[in-house]
Coordinates of N, CA and C in Angstrom, one line a residue:
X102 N -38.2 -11.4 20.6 CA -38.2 -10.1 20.1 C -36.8 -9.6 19.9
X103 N -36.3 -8.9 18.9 CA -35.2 -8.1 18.3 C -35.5 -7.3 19.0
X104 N -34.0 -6.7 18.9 CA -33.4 -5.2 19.6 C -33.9 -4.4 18.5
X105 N -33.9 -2.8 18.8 CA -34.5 -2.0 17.8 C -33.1 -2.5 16.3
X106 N -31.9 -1.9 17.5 CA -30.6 -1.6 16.6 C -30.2 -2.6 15.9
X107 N -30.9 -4.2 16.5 CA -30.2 -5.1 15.8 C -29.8 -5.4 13.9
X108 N -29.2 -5.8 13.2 CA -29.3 -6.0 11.8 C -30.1 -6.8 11.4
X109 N -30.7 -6.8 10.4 CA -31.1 -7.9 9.7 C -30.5 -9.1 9.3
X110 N -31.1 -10.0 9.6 CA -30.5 -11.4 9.1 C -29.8 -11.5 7.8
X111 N -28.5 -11.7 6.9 CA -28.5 -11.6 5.5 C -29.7 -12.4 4.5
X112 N -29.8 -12.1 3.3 CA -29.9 -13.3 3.1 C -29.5 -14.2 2.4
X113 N -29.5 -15.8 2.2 CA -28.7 -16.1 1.4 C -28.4 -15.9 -0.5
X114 N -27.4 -15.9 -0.6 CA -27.2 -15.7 -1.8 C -28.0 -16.9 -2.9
X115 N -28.2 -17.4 -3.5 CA -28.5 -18.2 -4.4 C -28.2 -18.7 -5.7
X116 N -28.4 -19.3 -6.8 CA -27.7 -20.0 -7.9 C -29.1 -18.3 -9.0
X117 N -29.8 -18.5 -8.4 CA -31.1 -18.0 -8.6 C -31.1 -16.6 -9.5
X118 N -30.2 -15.4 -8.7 CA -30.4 -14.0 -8.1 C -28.9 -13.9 -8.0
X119 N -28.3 -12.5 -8.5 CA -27.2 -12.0 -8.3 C -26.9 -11.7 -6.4
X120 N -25.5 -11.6 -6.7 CA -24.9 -11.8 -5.1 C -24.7 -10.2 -4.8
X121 N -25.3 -9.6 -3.5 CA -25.5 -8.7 -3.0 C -23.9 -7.8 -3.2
X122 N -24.0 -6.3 -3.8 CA -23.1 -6.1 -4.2 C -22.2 -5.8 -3.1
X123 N -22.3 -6.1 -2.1 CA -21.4 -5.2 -1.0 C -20.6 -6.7 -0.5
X124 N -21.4 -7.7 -0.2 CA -20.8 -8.9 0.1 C -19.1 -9.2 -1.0
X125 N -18.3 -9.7 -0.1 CA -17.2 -10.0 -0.5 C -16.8 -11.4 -1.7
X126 N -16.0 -11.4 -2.5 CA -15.9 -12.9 -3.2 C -15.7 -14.1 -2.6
X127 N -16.1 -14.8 -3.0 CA -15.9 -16.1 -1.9 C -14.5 -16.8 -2.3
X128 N -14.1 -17.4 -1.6 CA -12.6 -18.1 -2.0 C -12.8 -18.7 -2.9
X129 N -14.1 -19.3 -3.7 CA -13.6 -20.5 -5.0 C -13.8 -19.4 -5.7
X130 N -14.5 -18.2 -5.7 CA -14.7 -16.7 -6.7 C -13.1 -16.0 -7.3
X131 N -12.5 -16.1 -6.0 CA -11.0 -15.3 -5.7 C -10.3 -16.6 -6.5
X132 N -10.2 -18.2 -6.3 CA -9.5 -19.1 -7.0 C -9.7 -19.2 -8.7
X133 N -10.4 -19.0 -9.0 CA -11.0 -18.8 -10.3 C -9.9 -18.1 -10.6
X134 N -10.8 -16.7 -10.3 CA -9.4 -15.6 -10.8 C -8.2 -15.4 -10.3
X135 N -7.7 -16.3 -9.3 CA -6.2 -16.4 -9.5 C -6.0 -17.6 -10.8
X136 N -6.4 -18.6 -10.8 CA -6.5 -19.7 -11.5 C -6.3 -19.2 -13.7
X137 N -7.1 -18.1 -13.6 CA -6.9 -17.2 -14.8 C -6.2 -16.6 -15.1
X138 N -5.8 -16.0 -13.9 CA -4.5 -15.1 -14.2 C -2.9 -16.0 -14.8
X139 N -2.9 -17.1 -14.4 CA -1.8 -17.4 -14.7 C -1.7 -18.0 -16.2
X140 N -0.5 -18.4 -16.4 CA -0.2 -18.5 -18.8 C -0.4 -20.2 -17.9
X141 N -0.2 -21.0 -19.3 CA -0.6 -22.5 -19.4 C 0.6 -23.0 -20.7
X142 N 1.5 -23.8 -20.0 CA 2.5 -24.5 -21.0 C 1.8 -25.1 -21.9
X143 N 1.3 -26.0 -21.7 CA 0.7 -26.9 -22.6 C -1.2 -27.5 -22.7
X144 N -1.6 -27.7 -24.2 CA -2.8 -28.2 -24.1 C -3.5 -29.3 -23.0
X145 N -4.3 -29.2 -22.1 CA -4.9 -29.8 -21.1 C -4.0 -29.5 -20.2
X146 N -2.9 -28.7 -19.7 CA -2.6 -28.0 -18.2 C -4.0 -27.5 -17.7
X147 N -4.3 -26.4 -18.0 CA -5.1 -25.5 -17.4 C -6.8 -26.3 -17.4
X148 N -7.1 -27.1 -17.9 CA -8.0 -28.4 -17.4 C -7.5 -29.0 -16.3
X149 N -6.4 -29.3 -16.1 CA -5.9 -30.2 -15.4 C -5.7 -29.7 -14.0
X150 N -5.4 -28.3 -14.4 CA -5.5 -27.7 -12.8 C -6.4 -27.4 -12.5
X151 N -7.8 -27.2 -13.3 CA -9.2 -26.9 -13.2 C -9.4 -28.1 -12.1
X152 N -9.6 -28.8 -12.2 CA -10.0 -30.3 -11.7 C -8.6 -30.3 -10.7
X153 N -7.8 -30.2 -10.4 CA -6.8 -30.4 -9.3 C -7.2 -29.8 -8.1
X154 N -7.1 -28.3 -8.8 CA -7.2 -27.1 -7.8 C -8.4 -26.7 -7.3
X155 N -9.5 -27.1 -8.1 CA -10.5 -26.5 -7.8 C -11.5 -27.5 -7.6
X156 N -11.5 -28.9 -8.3 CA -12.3 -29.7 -8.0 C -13.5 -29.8 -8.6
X157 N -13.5 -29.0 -9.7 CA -14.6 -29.0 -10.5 C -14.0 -29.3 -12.2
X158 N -15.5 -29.2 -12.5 CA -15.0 -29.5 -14.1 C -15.1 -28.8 -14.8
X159 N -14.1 -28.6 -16.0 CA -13.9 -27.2 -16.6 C -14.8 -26.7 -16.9
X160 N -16.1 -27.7 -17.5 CA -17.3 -26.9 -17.7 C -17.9 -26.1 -17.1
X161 N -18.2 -26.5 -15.5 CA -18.5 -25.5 -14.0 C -17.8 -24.4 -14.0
X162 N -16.0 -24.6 -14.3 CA -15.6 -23.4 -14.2 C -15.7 -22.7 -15.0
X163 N -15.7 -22.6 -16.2 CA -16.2 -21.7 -17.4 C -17.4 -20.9 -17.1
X164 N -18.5 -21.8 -16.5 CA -19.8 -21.2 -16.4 C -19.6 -20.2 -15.1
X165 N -18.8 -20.5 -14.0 CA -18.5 -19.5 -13.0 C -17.7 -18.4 -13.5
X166 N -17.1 -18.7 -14.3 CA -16.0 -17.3 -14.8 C -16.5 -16.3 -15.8
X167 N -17.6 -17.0 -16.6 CA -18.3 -16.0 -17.2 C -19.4 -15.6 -16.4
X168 N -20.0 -16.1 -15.1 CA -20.3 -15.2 -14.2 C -19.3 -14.2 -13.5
X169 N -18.2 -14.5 -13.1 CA -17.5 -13.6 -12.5 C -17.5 -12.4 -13.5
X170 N -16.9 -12.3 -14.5 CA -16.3 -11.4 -15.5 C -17.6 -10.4 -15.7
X171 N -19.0 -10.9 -15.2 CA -20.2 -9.6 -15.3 C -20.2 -8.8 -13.6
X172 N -19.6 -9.7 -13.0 CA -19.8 -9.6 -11.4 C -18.9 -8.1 -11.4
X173 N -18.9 -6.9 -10.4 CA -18.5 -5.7 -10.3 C -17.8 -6.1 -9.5
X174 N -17.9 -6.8 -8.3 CA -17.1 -7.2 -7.2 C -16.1 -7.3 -7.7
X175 N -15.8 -9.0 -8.5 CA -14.4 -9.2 -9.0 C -14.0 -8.2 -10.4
X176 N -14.5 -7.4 -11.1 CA -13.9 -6.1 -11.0 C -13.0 -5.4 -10.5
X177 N -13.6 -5.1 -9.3 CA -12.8 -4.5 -8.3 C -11.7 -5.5 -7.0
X178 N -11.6 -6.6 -7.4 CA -11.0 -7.7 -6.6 C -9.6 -7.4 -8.1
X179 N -9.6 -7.7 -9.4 CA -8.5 -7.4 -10.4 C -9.4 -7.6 -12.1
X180 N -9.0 -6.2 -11.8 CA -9.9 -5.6 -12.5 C -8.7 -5.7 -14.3
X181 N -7.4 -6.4 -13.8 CA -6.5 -6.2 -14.6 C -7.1 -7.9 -15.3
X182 N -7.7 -8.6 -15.1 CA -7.8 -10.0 -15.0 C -9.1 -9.6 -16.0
X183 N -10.4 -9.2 -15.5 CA -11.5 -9.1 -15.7 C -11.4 -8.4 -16.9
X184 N -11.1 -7.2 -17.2 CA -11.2 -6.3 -18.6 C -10.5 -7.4 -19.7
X185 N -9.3 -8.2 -19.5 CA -8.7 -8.6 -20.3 C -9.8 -9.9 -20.6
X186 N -10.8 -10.2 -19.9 CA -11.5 -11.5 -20.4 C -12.6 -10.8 -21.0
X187 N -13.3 -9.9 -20.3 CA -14.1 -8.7 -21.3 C -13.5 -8.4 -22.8
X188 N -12.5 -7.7 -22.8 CA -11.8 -8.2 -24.5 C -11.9 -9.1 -24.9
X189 N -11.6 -9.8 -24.4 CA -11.5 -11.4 -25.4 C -12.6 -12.0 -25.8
X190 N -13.6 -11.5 -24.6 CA -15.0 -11.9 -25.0 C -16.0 -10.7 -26.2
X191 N -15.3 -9.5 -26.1 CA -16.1 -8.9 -27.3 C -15.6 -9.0 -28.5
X192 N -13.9 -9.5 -28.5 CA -13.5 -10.0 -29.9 C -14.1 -11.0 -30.1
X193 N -14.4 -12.4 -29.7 CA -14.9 -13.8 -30.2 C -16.3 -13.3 -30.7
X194 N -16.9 -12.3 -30.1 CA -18.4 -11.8 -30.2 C -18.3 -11.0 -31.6
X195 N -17.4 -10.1 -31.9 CA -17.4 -9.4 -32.8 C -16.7 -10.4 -34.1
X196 N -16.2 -11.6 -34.4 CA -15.7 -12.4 -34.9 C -17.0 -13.3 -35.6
X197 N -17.7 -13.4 -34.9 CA -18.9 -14.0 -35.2 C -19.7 -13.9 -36.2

């Protein structure tokens, strides 16, 4: 038996269902978008760090970053990061 006061168990987040909005970014969430933020000398750098740094494939990361970029959290994690991929993504959209 639980205590009256005790909390609820979380629950887990899943691939499924957005991530509870109060929960924090997770560090490969935060590496992303440091990972974005920075410029790229040359064609296949920023693949190449994809896969270095993060260990995934640029495809995975793409698909996480255009999750991040709807996510409020990282919003509010750099929000200077996020609006600028929002642009870029309603120009390609409006280009179309």
């Amino acid at each position: 038996m639980t205590a009256p006061d005790a909390e609820p168990a979380p629950e887990p987040a899943g691939p499924a269902g957005p991530a509870p909005a109060d929960r924090e970014l997770s560090v490969r969430e935060r590496a992303v978008l440091a990972l974005e933020r920075r410029s790229w000398a040359g064609p296949g750098a920023k693949e190449r760090a994809i896969r270095e740094e993060l260990g995934i494939s640029p495809v995975r990361y793409f698909q996480l970053l255009n999750a991040l970029i709807e996510d409020e959290r990282a919003l509010r994690e750099d929000p200077v990061t996020v609006n600028r991929l929002r642009r870029l993504r309603a120009a390609r959209r409006e280009r179309r």
